[in-house]
PDB file of C-alpha atoms in Angstrom:
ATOM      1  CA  UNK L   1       3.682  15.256   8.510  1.00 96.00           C
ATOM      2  CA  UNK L   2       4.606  11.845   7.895  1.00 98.00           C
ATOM      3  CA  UNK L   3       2.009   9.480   5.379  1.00 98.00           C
ATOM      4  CA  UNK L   4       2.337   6.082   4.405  1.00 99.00           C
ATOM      5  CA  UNK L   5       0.589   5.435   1.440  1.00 98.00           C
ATOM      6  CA  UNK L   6      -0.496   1.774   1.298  1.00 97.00           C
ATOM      7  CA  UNK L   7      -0.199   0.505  -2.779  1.00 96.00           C
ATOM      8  CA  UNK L   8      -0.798  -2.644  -4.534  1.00 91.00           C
ATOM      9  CA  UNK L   9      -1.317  -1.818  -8.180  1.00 90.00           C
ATOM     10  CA  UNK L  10      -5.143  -2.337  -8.175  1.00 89.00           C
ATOM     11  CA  UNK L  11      -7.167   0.742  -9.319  1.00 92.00           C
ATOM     12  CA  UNK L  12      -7.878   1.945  -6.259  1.00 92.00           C
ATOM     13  CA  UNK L  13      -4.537   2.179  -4.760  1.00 93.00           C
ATOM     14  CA  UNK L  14      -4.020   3.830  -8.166  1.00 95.00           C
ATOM     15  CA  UNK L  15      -6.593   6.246  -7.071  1.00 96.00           C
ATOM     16  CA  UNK L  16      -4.360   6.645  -3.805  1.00 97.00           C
ATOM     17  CA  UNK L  17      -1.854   7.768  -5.199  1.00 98.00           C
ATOM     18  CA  UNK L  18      -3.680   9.935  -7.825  1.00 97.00           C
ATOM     19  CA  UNK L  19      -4.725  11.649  -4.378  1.00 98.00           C
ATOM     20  CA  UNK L  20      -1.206  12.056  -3.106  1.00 98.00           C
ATOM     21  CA  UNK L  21      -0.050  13.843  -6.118  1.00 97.00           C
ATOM     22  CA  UNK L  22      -2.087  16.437  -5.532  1.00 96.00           C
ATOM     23  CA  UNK L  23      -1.639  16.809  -1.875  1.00 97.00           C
ATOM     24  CA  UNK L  24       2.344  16.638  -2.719  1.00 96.00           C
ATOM     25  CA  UNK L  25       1.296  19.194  -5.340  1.00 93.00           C
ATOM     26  CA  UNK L  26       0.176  21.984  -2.734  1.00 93.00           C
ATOM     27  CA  UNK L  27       2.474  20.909   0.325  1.00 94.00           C
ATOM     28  CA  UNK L  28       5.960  19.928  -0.763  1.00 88.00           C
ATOM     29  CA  UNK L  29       7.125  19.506   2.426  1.00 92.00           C
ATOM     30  CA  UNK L  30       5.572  16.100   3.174  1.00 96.00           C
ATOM     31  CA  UNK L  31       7.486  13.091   4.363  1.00 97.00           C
ATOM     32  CA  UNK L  32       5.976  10.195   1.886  1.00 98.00           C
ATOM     33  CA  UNK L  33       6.128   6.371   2.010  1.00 99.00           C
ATOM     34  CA  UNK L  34       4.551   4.198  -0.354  1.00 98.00           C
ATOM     35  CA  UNK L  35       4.398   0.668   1.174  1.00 98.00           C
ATOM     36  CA  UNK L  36       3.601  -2.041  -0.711  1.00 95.00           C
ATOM     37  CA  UNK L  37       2.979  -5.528   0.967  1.00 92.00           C
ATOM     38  CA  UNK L  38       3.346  -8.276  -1.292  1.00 85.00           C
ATOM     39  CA  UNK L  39       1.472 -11.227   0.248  1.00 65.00           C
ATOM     40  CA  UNK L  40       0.066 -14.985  -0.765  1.00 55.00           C
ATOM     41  CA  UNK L  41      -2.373 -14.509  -2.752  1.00 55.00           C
ATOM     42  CA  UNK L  42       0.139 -12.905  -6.037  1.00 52.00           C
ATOM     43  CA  UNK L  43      -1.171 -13.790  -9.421  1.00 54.00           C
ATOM     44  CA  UNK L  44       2.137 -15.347 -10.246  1.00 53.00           C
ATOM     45  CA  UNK L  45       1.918 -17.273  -6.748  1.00 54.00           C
ATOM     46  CA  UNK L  46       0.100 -20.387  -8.634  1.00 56.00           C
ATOM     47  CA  UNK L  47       2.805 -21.309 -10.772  1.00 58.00           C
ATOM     48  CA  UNK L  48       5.789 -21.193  -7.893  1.00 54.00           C
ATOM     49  CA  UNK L  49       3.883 -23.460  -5.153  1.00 57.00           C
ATOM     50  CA  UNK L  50       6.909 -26.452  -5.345  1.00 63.00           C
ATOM     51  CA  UNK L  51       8.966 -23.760  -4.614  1.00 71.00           C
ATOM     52  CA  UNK L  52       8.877 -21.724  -2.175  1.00 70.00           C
ATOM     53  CA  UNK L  53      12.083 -19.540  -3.242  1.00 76.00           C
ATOM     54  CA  UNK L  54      11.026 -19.050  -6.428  1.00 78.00           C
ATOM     55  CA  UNK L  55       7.607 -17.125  -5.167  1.00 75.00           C
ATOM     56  CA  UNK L  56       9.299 -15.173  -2.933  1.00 78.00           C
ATOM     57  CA  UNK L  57      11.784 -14.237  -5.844  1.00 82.00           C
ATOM     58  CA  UNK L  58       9.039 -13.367  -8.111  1.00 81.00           C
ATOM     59  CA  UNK L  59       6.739 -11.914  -5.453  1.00 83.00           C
ATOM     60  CA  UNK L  60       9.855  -9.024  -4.621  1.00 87.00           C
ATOM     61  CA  UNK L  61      10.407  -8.496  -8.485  1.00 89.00           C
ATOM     62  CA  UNK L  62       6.379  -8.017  -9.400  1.00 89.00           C
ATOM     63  CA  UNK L  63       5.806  -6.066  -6.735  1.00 91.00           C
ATOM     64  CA  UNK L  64       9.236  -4.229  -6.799  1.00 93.00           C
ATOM     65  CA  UNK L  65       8.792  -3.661 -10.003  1.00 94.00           C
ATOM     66  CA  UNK L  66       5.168  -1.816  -9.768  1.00 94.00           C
ATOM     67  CA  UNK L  67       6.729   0.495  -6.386  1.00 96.00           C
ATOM     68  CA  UNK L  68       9.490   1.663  -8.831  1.00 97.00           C
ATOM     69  CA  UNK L  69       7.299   2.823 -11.505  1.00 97.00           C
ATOM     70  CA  UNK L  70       4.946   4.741  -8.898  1.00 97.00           C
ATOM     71  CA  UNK L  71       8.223   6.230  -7.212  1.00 98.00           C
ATOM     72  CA  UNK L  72       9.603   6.919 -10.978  1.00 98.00           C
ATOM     73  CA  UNK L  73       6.136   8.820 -12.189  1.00 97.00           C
ATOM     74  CA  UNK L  74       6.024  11.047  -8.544  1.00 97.00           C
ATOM     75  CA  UNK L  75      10.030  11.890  -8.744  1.00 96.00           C
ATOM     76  CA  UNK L  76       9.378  12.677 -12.577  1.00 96.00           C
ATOM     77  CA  UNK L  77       7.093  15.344 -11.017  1.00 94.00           C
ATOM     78  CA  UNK L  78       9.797  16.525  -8.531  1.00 94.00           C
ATOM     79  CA  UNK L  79       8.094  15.273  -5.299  1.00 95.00           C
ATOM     80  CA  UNK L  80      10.234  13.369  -3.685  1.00 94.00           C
ATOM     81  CA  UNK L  81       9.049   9.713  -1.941  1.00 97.00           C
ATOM     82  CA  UNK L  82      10.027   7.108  -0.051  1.00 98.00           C
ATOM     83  CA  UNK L  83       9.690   3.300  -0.893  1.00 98.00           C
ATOM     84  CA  UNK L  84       8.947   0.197   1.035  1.00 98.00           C
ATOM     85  CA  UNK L  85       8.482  -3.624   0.350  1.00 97.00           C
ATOM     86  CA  UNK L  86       6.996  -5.809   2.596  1.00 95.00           C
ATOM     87  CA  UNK L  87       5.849  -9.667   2.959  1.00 90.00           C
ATOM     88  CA  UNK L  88       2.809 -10.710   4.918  1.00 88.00           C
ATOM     89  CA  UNK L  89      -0.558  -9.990   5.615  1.00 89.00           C
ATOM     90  CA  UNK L  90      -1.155  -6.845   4.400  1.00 91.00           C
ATOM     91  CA  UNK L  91      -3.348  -5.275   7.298  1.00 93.00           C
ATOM     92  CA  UNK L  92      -0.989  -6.258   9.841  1.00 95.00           C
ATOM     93  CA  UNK L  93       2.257  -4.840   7.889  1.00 96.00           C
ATOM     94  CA  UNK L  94       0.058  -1.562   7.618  1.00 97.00           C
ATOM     95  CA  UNK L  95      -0.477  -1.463  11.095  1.00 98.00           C
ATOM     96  CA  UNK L  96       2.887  -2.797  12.293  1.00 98.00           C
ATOM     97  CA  UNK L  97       4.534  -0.276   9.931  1.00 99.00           C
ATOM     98  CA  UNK L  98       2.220   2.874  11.043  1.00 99.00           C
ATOM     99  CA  UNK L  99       3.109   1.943  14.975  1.00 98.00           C
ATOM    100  CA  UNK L 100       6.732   1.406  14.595  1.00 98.00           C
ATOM    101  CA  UNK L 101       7.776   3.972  12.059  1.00 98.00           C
ATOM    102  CA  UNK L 102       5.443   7.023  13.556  1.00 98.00           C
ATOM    103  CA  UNK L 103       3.461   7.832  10.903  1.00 99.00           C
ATOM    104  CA  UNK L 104       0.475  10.681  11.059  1.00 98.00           C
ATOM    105  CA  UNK L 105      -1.546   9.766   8.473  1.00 99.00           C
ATOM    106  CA  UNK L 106      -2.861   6.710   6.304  1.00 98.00           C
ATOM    107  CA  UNK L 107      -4.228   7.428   2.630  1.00 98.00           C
ATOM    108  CA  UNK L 108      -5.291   3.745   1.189  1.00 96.00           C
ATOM    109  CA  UNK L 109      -7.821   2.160  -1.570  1.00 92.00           C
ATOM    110  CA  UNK L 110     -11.111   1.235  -0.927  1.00 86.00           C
ATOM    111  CA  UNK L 111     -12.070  -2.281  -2.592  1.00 75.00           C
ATOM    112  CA  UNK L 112     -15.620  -1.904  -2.854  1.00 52.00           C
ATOM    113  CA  UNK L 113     -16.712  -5.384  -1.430  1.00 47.00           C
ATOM    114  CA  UNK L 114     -20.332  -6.145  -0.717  1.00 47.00           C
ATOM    115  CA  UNK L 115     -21.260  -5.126   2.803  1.00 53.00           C
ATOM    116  CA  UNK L 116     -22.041  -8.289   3.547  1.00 52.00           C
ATOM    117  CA  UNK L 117     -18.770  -9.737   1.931  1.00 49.00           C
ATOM    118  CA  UNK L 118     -16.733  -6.958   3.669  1.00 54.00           C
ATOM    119  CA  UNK L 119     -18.691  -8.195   6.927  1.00 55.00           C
ATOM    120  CA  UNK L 120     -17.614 -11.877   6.906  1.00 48.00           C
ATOM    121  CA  UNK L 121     -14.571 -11.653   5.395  1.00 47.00           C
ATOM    122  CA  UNK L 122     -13.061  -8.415   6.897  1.00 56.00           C
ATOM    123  CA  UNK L 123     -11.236  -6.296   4.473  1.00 87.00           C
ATOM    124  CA  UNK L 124      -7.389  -4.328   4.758  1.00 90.00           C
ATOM    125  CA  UNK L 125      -8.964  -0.833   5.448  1.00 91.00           C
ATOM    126  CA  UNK L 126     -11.827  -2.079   8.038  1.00 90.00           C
ATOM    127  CA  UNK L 127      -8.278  -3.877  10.061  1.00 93.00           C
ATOM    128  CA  UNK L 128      -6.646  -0.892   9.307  1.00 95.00           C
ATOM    129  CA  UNK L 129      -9.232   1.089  10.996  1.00 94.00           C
ATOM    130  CA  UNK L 130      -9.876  -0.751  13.542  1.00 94.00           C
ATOM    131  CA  UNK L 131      -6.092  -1.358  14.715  1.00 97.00           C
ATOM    132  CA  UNK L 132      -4.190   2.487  14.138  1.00 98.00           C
ATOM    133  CA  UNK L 133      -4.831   5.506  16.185  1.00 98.00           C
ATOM    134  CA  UNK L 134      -4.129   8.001  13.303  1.00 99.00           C
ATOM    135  CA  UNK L 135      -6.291   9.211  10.717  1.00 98.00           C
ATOM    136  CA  UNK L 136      -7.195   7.106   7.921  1.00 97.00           C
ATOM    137  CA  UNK L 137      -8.180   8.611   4.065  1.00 97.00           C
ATOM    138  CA  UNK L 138      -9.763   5.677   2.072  1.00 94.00           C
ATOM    139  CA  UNK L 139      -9.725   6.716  -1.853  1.00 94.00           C
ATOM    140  CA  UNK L 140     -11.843   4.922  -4.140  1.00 88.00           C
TER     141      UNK L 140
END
């Protein structure tokens, strides 16, 4: 079974992955992506806005850098896992990703946004929901 694993450092993608250890725990023979999608809204992203190089630069190092440590910790615990970094929207690199690569399975964080925030605004798992055909795990 394939499972993409959607991780941006908060602490509920944290959670994620705390839940994919232990699946990886019982069923080694899982095929494992973590995909993190670095997008706009970076806390770095303020101080790079003359230039436009620069962001990206820093955006694909921050974000890089978290990936590496997640792969790092799960390898340290002999599962083995597959990385990927992405630019964009992150709902729509889910999705596109999910579609294109054939993946079975979604595990992602739940933000916790008011309903009525989560309502107006939209939020990564409710597009994410809305827009694959496979099963979808939200952690908190």
């Amino acid at each position: 079974m394939k499972i993409l694993v959607a991780y941006d450092g908060s602490e509920a993608s944290s959670n994620a992955i705390k839940y994919v250890r232990g699946l990886l725990a019982n069923h080694k023979s899982l095929d494992v992506t973590i995909l993190t999608v670095a997008c706009n809204d970076a806390p770095f992203a303020k101080d790079f806005v003359a230039n436009p190089t620069e962001a990206l630069n820093a955006c694909k190092s921050y974000f890089g850098d978290k990936l590496q440590k997640v792969k790092e910790s799960l390898e340290a615990e002999g599962h083995k896992v597959n990385t990927l970094l992405e630019f964009g929207d992150a709902a729509q690199v889910i999705v596109d990703v999910v579609k294109k690569q054939g993946f079975d399975r979604v595990i992602m964080g739940r933000r916790g946004l008011s309903t009525l925030t989560g309502f107006v605004l939209g939020s990564v798992s409710a597009k994410v929901l809305a827009n694959v055909d496979v099963p979808v795990t939200l952690v908190k």
